[in-house]
Amino acid sequence: MSQPSKEKVCLIGSGNWGSAIAKIVGRNVVKFDNYDSEVRMWVYEEIVHGQRLTDIINTQHENVKYLPNVKLPDNIVAVPDLLQTVQDATLLVFVIPHQFVKGVCEQLKGKLHPNARAISLIKGVDISNGGLNLISDMIQENLEIDVSVLMGANIASEVAMENFCESTIDRKNGEAFHKALHSPYFRVAIVDDVAGVELCGALKNVVAIGAGLIDGLKMGENTKAAIIRIGVMEMKKFSQTFYKGVKDETFLESCGIADVITTCFGGRNRRVAEARVRTGKSFETLEKEMLNGQKLQGTLTAKEVHEILKSKNMVKEFPFFTAVYRVCYEGLAPKNLVDEI
């Protein structure tokens, strides 16, 4: 089948990151003749201030729950029905918590446009089949479409404020998405390393948990820098152990060290881990209290990584990842983190 005359973009997800990306995509598609000007965004329906969230977004052009005080372009249309969102879409942008991907894909099977391709902005890994799977591979295998990946040092609120930043997209099918996602303040580079880009995005959240614990303990910048370095080394070792062809230089891209730095100083995983030390409350409680409905990805990824390492009898080869896991799930005192590595 020939390519359609116009690409139609839709967004699967509408949290703070999804809404920040919607602002960019909504502006970009009207600049080019080969894009449909309407961009549908799938919104999990909620009642906010007595109104449906979709109605608020479509009338006020603002996601008042997840990205307040940021205006979205008028051509972003919030839709509560997933299948209606993807109808006739040729470019699907996945931006939901990784634990929900499988269920979403089940609903989408056999319902997509013949020319549909996807890009994943999802940071996490899947271990549901007993091994390590990339989220992009899960989407590709379930929906039988090409899937690219975008990762970078991109805190959603700062992207929404149009503060300059960079991101990294893989070349696999990335050029189809580049015009829709690239902007003067959101600079997108293309590299040849699907697995490396995606694993950086997932594993950096585990490093951020460790950095946040150090902040909570008030151990200072030297210790935090050491934790980050050790964490990056384990990210690289883990990625290159389980995926052949992951390139060293990928860790110097925005998806690598830049994303690690940003997350370890300003991300939600760092903030919640610091609060874990200061308050003594559980990660589950703090997620509910601090994240306004968003999900804490670092703890779940630490658990998934640990299960992979345990199954391969490699736990001792990754002392930092193991220590973070033990703080999160086995009651290891945060003050003992450094002793374990």
PDB file of N, CA, C and O in Angstrom, residues 168-224:
ATOM      1  N   THR A 168      17.467  12.185  22.176  1.00  0.00           N
ATOM      2  CA  THR A 168      18.098  11.260  21.241  1.00  0.00           C
ATOM      3  C   THR A 168      17.058  10.308  20.682  1.00  0.00           C
ATOM      4  O   THR A 168      16.268   9.734  21.422  1.00  0.00           O
ATOM      5  N   ILE A 169      17.068  10.147  19.365  1.00  0.00           N
ATOM      6  CA  ILE A 169      16.152   9.226  18.701  1.00  0.00           C
ATOM      7  C   ILE A 169      16.985   8.250  17.870  1.00  0.00           C
ATOM      8  O   ILE A 169      18.024   8.625  17.331  1.00  0.00           O
ATOM      9  N   ASP A 170      16.540   6.983  17.793  1.00  0.00           N
ATOM     10  CA  ASP A 170      17.297   6.028  16.994  1.00  0.00           C
ATOM     11  C   ASP A 170      16.900   6.154  15.531  1.00  0.00           C
ATOM     12  O   ASP A 170      15.798   6.592  15.194  1.00  0.00           O
ATOM     13  N   ARG A 171      17.810   5.745  14.654  1.00  0.00           N
ATOM     14  CA  ARG A 171      17.614   5.942  13.220  1.00  0.00           C
ATOM     15  C   ARG A 171      16.648   4.939  12.615  1.00  0.00           C
ATOM     16  O   ARG A 171      16.167   5.132  11.490  1.00  0.00           O
ATOM     17  N   LYS A 172      16.288   3.902  13.317  1.00  0.00           N
ATOM     18  CA  LYS A 172      15.506   2.801  12.763  1.00  0.00           C
ATOM     19  C   LYS A 172      14.332   3.290  11.914  1.00  0.00           C
ATOM     20  O   LYS A 172      14.134   2.861  10.788  1.00  0.00           O
ATOM     21  N   ASN A 173      13.522   4.143  12.443  1.00  0.00           N
ATOM     22  CA  ASN A 173      12.429   4.758  11.696  1.00  0.00           C
ATOM     23  C   ASN A 173      12.284   6.204  12.159  1.00  0.00           C
ATOM     24  O   ASN A 173      11.243   6.828  11.991  1.00  0.00           O
ATOM     25  N   GLY A 174      13.349   6.703  12.768  1.00  0.00           N
ATOM     26  CA  GLY A 174      13.264   7.965  13.479  1.00  0.00           C
ATOM     27  C   GLY A 174      13.026   9.179  12.616  1.00  0.00           C
ATOM     28  O   GLY A 174      12.409  10.145  13.067  1.00  0.00           O
ATOM     29  N   GLU A 175      13.487   9.129  11.371  1.00  0.00           N
ATOM     30  CA  GLU A 175      13.343  10.320  10.533  1.00  0.00           C
ATOM     31  C   GLU A 175      11.886  10.653  10.257  1.00  0.00           C
ATOM     32  O   GLU A 175      11.530  11.807  10.023  1.00  0.00           O
ATOM     33  N   ALA A 176      11.020   9.638  10.303  1.00  0.00           N
ATOM     34  CA  ALA A 176       9.592   9.881  10.104  1.00  0.00           C
ATOM     35  C   ALA A 176       9.004  10.721  11.225  1.00  0.00           C
ATOM     36  O   ALA A 176       8.010  11.414  11.042  1.00  0.00           O
ATOM     37  N   PHE A 177       9.622  10.631  12.401  1.00  0.00           N
ATOM     38  CA  PHE A 177       9.122  11.366  13.569  1.00  0.00           C
ATOM     39  C   PHE A 177       9.879  12.670  13.815  1.00  0.00           C
ATOM     40  O   PHE A 177       9.442  13.491  14.617  1.00  0.00           O
ATOM     41  N   HIS A 178      11.014  12.847  13.151  1.00  0.00           N
ATOM     42  CA  HIS A 178      11.896  13.950  13.513  1.00  0.00           C
ATOM     43  C   HIS A 178      11.223  15.309  13.354  1.00  0.00           C
ATOM     44  O   HIS A 178      11.292  16.158  14.249  1.00  0.00           O
ATOM     45  N   LYS A 179      10.535  15.520  12.239  1.00  0.00           N
ATOM     46  CA  LYS A 179       9.913  16.822  12.009  1.00  0.00           C
ATOM     47  C   LYS A 179       8.792  17.094  13.015  1.00  0.00           C
ATOM     48  O   LYS A 179       8.547  18.241  13.375  1.00  0.00           O
ATOM     49  N   ALA A 180       8.138  16.040  13.470  1.00  0.00           N
ATOM     50  CA  ALA A 180       7.035  16.220  14.428  1.00  0.00           C
ATOM     51  C   ALA A 180       7.534  16.517  15.832  1.00  0.00           C
ATOM     52  O   ALA A 180       6.806  17.117  16.634  1.00  0.00           O
ATOM     53  N   LEU A 181       8.772  16.135  16.144  1.00  0.00           N
ATOM     54  CA  LEU A 181       9.267  16.234  17.514  1.00  0.00           C
ATOM     55  C   LEU A 181      10.364  17.277  17.712  1.00  0.00           C
ATOM     56  O   LEU A 181      10.526  17.809  18.810  1.00  0.00           O
ATOM     57  N   HIS A 182      11.103  17.573  16.676  1.00  0.00           N
ATOM     58  CA  HIS A 182      12.233  18.495  16.805  1.00  0.00           C
ATOM     59  C   HIS A 182      11.737  19.945  16.854  1.00  0.00           C
ATOM     60  O   HIS A 182      10.810  20.335  16.152  1.00  0.00           O
ATOM     61  N   SER A 183      12.354  20.746  17.718  1.00  0.00           N
ATOM     62  CA  SER A 183      12.028  22.165  17.765  1.00  0.00           C
ATOM     63  C   SER A 183      13.274  22.932  18.206  1.00  0.00           C
ATOM     64  O   SER A 183      14.248  22.330  18.669  1.00  0.00           O
ATOM     65  N   PRO A 184      13.267  24.260  18.092  1.00  0.00           N
ATOM     66  CA  PRO A 184      14.451  25.032  18.499  1.00  0.00           C
ATOM     67  C   PRO A 184      14.840  24.807  19.956  1.00  0.00           C
ATOM     68  O   PRO A 184      16.033  24.857  20.290  1.00  0.00           O
ATOM     69  N   TYR A 185      13.868  24.567  20.823  1.00  0.00           N
ATOM     70  CA  TYR A 185      14.197  24.351  22.239  1.00  0.00           C
ATOM     71  C   TYR A 185      14.237  22.878  22.614  1.00  0.00           C
ATOM     72  O   TYR A 185      14.653  22.530  23.718  1.00  0.00           O
ATOM     73  N   PHE A 186      13.820  21.991  21.715  1.00  0.00           N
ATOM     74  CA  PHE A 186      13.842  20.550  21.965  1.00  0.00           C
ATOM     75  C   PHE A 186      14.585  19.915  20.794  1.00  0.00           C
ATOM     76  O   PHE A 186      14.005  19.466  19.831  1.00  0.00           O
ATOM     77  N   ARG A 187      15.907  19.915  20.894  1.00  0.00           N
ATOM     78  CA  ARG A 187      16.766  19.511  19.783  1.00  0.00           C
ATOM     79  C   ARG A 187      16.923  17.992  19.780  1.00  0.00           C
ATOM     80  O   ARG A 187      17.422  17.407  20.747  1.00  0.00           O
ATOM     81  N   VAL A 188      16.518  17.371  18.693  1.00  0.00           N
ATOM     82  CA  VAL A 188      16.518  15.912  18.587  1.00  0.00           C
ATOM     83  C   VAL A 188      17.639  15.454  17.668  1.00  0.00           C
ATOM     84  O   VAL A 188      17.689  15.840  16.494  1.00  0.00           O
ATOM     85  N   ALA A 189      18.551  14.638  18.202  1.00  0.00           N
ATOM     86  CA  ALA A 189      19.631  14.045  17.422  1.00  0.00           C
ATOM     87  C   ALA A 189      19.283  12.596  17.091  1.00  0.00           C
ATOM     88  O   ALA A 189      18.583  11.925  17.851  1.00  0.00           O
ATOM     89  N   ILE A 190      19.765  12.111  15.951  1.00  0.00           N
ATOM     90  CA  ILE A 190      19.483  10.748  15.508  1.00  0.00           C
ATOM     91  C   ILE A 190      20.761   9.914  15.593  1.00  0.00           C
ATOM     92  O   ILE A 190      21.821  10.328  15.130  1.00  0.00           O
ATOM     93  N   VAL A 191      20.660   8.732  16.226  1.00  0.00           N
ATOM     94  CA  VAL A 191      21.806   7.835  16.365  1.00  0.00           C
ATOM     95  C   VAL A 191      21.406   6.428  15.927  1.00  0.00           C
ATOM     96  O   VAL A 191      20.226   6.110  15.809  1.00  0.00           O
ATOM     97  N   ASP A 192      22.417   5.580  15.729  1.00  0.00           N
ATOM     98  CA  ASP A 192      22.187   4.192  15.306  1.00  0.00           C
ATOM     99  C   ASP A 192      22.378   3.239  16.485  1.00  0.00           C
ATOM    100  O   ASP A 192      23.380   2.521  16.557  1.00  0.00           O
ATOM    101  N   ASP A 193      21.454   3.240  17.429  1.00  0.00           N
ATOM    102  CA  ASP A 193      21.605   2.352  18.587  1.00  0.00           C
ATOM    103  C   ASP A 193      20.285   2.271  19.341  1.00  0.00           C
ATOM    104  O   ASP A 193      20.086   2.919  20.367  1.00  0.00           O
ATOM    105  N   VAL A 194      19.356   1.456  18.838  1.00  0.00           N
ATOM    106  CA  VAL A 194      18.028   1.358  19.443  1.00  0.00           C
ATOM    107  C   VAL A 194      18.119   0.886  20.894  1.00  0.00           C
ATOM    108  O   VAL A 194      17.587   1.520  21.809  1.00  0.00           O
ATOM    109  N   ALA A 195      18.800  -0.236  21.119  1.00  0.00           N
ATOM    110  CA  ALA A 195      18.859  -0.810  22.465  1.00  0.00           C
ATOM    111  C   ALA A 195      19.576   0.110  23.436  1.00  0.00           C
ATOM    112  O   ALA A 195      19.134   0.290  24.577  1.00  0.00           O
ATOM    113  N   GLY A 196      20.686   0.704  22.999  1.00  0.00           N
ATOM    114  CA  GLY A 196      21.432   1.582  23.890  1.00  0.00           C
ATOM    115  C   GLY A 196      20.624   2.789  24.315  1.00  0.00           C
ATOM    116  O   GLY A 196      20.599   3.162  25.494  1.00  0.00           O
ATOM    117  N   VAL A 197      19.930   3.418  23.375  1.00  0.00           N
ATOM    118  CA  VAL A 197      19.105   4.584  23.689  1.00  0.00           C
ATOM    119  C   VAL A 197      18.029   4.217  24.705  1.00  0.00           C
ATOM    120  O   VAL A 197      17.815   4.911  25.707  1.00  0.00           O
ATOM    121  N   GLU A 198      17.346   3.111  24.456  1.00  0.00           N
ATOM    122  CA  GLU A 198      16.228   2.740  25.323  1.00  0.00           C
ATOM    123  C   GLU A 198      16.682   2.291  26.706  1.00  0.00           C
ATOM    124  O   GLU A 198      16.064   2.641  27.717  1.00  0.00           O
ATOM    125  N   LEU A 199      17.751   1.513  26.772  1.00  0.00           N
ATOM    126  CA  LEU A 199      18.225   1.043  28.075  1.00  0.00           C
ATOM    127  C   LEU A 199      18.737   2.192  28.933  1.00  0.00           C
ATOM    128  O   LEU A 199      18.547   2.192  30.152  1.00  0.00           O
ATOM    129  N   CYS A 200      19.374   3.169  28.315  1.00  0.00           N
ATOM    130  CA  CYS A 200      19.790   4.357  29.078  1.00  0.00           C
ATOM    131  C   CYS A 200      18.577   5.000  29.756  1.00  0.00           C
ATOM    132  O   CYS A 200      18.620   5.360  30.929  1.00  0.00           O
ATOM    133  N   GLY A 201      17.494   5.147  28.997  1.00  0.00           N
ATOM    134  CA  GLY A 201      16.306   5.779  29.539  1.00  0.00           C
ATOM    135  C   GLY A 201      15.689   5.034  30.691  1.00  0.00           C
ATOM    136  O   GLY A 201      15.124   5.638  31.610  1.00  0.00           O
ATOM    137  N   ALA A 202      15.797   3.715  30.678  1.00  0.00           N
ATOM    138  CA  ALA A 202      15.231   2.911  31.766  1.00  0.00           C
ATOM    139  C   ALA A 202      16.150   2.875  32.981  1.00  0.00           C
ATOM    140  O   ALA A 202      15.718   3.119  34.113  1.00  0.00           O
ATOM    141  N   LEU A 203      17.428   2.587  32.750  1.00  0.00           N
ATOM    142  CA  LEU A 203      18.340   2.328  33.864  1.00  0.00           C
ATOM    143  C   LEU A 203      18.709   3.588  34.642  1.00  0.00           C
ATOM    144  O   LEU A 203      19.040   3.521  35.827  1.00  0.00           O
ATOM    145  N   LYS A 204      18.646   4.749  34.011  1.00  0.00           N
ATOM    146  CA  LYS A 204      19.017   5.978  34.720  1.00  0.00           C
ATOM    147  C   LYS A 204      18.101   6.237  35.904  1.00  0.00           C
ATOM    148  O   LYS A 204      18.500   6.890  36.873  1.00  0.00           O
ATOM    149  N   ASN A 205      16.874   5.713  35.882  1.00  0.00           N
ATOM    150  CA  ASN A 205      15.962   5.910  37.010  1.00  0.00           C
ATOM    151  C   ASN A 205      16.420   5.157  38.256  1.00  0.00           C
ATOM    152  O   ASN A 205      16.158   5.591  39.378  1.00  0.00           O
ATOM    153  N   VAL A 206      17.106   4.039  38.061  1.00  0.00           N
ATOM    154  CA  VAL A 206      17.666   3.307  39.205  1.00  0.00           C
ATOM    155  C   VAL A 206      18.805   4.118  39.818  1.00  0.00           C
ATOM    156  O   VAL A 206      18.929   4.218  41.038  1.00  0.00           O
ATOM    157  N   VAL A 207      19.630   4.706  38.950  1.00  0.00           N
ATOM    158  CA  VAL A 207      20.726   5.558  39.435  1.00  0.00           C
ATOM    159  C   VAL A 207      20.158   6.740  40.220  1.00  0.00           C
ATOM    160  O   VAL A 207      20.691   7.133  41.266  1.00  0.00           O
ATOM    161  N   ALA A 208      19.059   7.297  39.744  1.00  0.00           N
ATOM    162  CA  ALA A 208      18.452   8.451  40.410  1.00  0.00           C
ATOM    163  C   ALA A 208      17.931   8.095  41.796  1.00  0.00           C
ATOM    164  O   ALA A 208      17.975   8.924  42.716  1.00  0.00           O
ATOM    165  N   ILE A 209      17.438   6.881  41.975  1.00  0.00           N
ATOM    166  CA  ILE A 209      17.022   6.443  43.315  1.00  0.00           C
ATOM    167  C   ILE A 209      18.226   6.475  44.248  1.00  0.00           C
ATOM    168  O   ILE A 209      18.162   6.990  45.372  1.00  0.00           O
ATOM    169  N   GLY A 210      19.352   5.939  43.788  1.00  0.00           N
ATOM    170  CA  GLY A 210      20.563   5.965  44.607  1.00  0.00           C
ATOM    171  C   GLY A 210      21.015   7.370  44.926  1.00  0.00           C
ATOM    172  O   GLY A 210      21.385   7.688  46.063  1.00  0.00           O
ATOM    173  N   ALA A 211      20.967   8.267  43.932  1.00  0.00           N
ATOM    174  CA  ALA A 211      21.372   9.655  44.153  1.00  0.00           C
ATOM    175  C   ALA A 211      20.457  10.340  45.152  1.00  0.00           C
ATOM    176  O   ALA A 211      20.907  11.110  46.015  1.00  0.00           O
ATOM    177  N   GLY A 212      19.169  10.059  45.076  1.00  0.00           N
ATOM    178  CA  GLY A 212      18.225  10.653  46.012  1.00  0.00           C
ATOM    179  C   GLY A 212      18.442  10.181  47.431  1.00  0.00           C
ATOM    180  O   GLY A 212      18.299  10.956  48.397  1.00  0.00           O
ATOM    181  N   LEU A 213      18.791   8.915  47.585  1.00  0.00           N
ATOM    182  CA  LEU A 213      19.095   8.392  48.925  1.00  0.00           C
ATOM    183  C   LEU A 213      20.296   9.126  49.512  1.00  0.00           C
ATOM    184  O   LEU A 213      20.307   9.479  50.701  1.00  0.00           O
ATOM    185  N   ILE A 214      21.306   9.368  48.687  1.00  0.00           N
ATOM    186  CA  ILE A 214      22.487  10.104  49.142  1.00  0.00           C
ATOM    187  C   ILE A 214      22.112  11.526  49.548  1.00  0.00           C
ATOM    188  O   ILE A 214      22.592  12.056  50.564  1.00  0.00           O
ATOM    189  N   ASP A 215      21.243  12.161  48.774  1.00  0.00           N
ATOM    190  CA  ASP A 215      20.780  13.504  49.135  1.00  0.00           C
ATOM    191  C   ASP A 215      20.053  13.493  50.470  1.00  0.00           C
ATOM    192  O   ASP A 215      20.243  14.381  51.308  1.00  0.00           O
ATOM    193  N   GLY A 216      19.216  12.482  50.661  1.00  0.00           N
ATOM    194  CA  GLY A 216      18.483  12.385  51.923  1.00  0.00           C
ATOM    195  C   GLY A 216      19.397  12.189  53.112  1.00  0.00           C
ATOM    196  O   GLY A 216      19.119  12.688  54.210  1.00  0.00           O
ATOM    197  N   LEU A 217      20.482  11.490  52.895  1.00  0.00           N
ATOM    198  CA  LEU A 217      21.465  11.245  53.958  1.00  0.00           C
ATOM    199  C   LEU A 217      22.402  12.427  54.178  1.00  0.00           C
ATOM    200  O   LEU A 217      23.211  12.415  55.107  1.00  0.00           O
ATOM    201  N   LYS A 218      22.313  13.433  53.277  1.00  0.00           N
ATOM    202  CA  LYS A 218      23.159  14.630  53.354  1.00  0.00           C
ATOM    203  C   LYS A 218      24.652  14.268  53.344  1.00  0.00           C
ATOM    204  O   LYS A 218      25.467  14.815  54.097  1.00  0.00           O
ATOM    205  N   MET A 219      25.004  13.363  52.432  1.00  0.00           N
ATOM    206  CA  MET A 219      26.386  12.904  52.341  1.00  0.00           C
ATOM    207  C   MET A 219      27.248  13.763  51.431  1.00  0.00           C
ATOM    208  O   MET A 219      28.448  13.526  51.309  1.00  0.00           O
ATOM    209  N   GLY A 220      26.644  14.761  50.768  1.00  0.00           N
ATOM    210  CA  GLY A 220      27.434  15.725  50.013  1.00  0.00           C
ATOM    211  C   GLY A 220      27.607  15.396  48.550  1.00  0.00           C
ATOM    212  O   GLY A 220      27.255  14.315  48.071  1.00  0.00           O
ATOM    213  N   GLU A 221      28.204  16.359  47.835  1.00  0.00           N
ATOM    214  CA  GLU A 221      28.324  16.261  46.388  1.00  0.00           C
ATOM    215  C   GLU A 221      29.394  15.269  45.943  1.00  0.00           C
ATOM    216  O   GLU A 221      29.276  14.656  44.883  1.00  0.00           O
ATOM    217  N   ASN A 222      30.463  15.110  46.716  1.00  0.00           N
ATOM    218  CA  ASN A 222      31.489  14.129  46.339  1.00  0.00           C
ATOM    219  C   ASN A 222      30.900  12.729  46.290  1.00  0.00           C
ATOM    220  O   ASN A 222      31.132  11.960  45.351  1.00  0.00           O
ATOM    221  N   THR A 223      30.158  12.382  47.335  1.00  0.00           N
ATOM    222  CA  THR A 223      29.563  11.052  47.389  1.00  0.00           C
ATOM    223  C   THR A 223      28.529  10.879  46.285  1.00  0.00           C
ATOM    224  O   THR A 223      28.464   9.827  45.640  1.00  0.00           O
ATOM    225  N   LYS A 224      27.747  11.911  46.071  1.00  0.00           N
ATOM    226  CA  LYS A 224      26.727  11.821  45.017  1.00  0.00           C
ATOM    227  C   LYS A 224      27.379  11.638  43.650  1.00  0.00           C
ATOM    228  O   LYS A 224      26.909  10.831  42.829  1.00  0.00           O
TER     229      LYS A 224
END
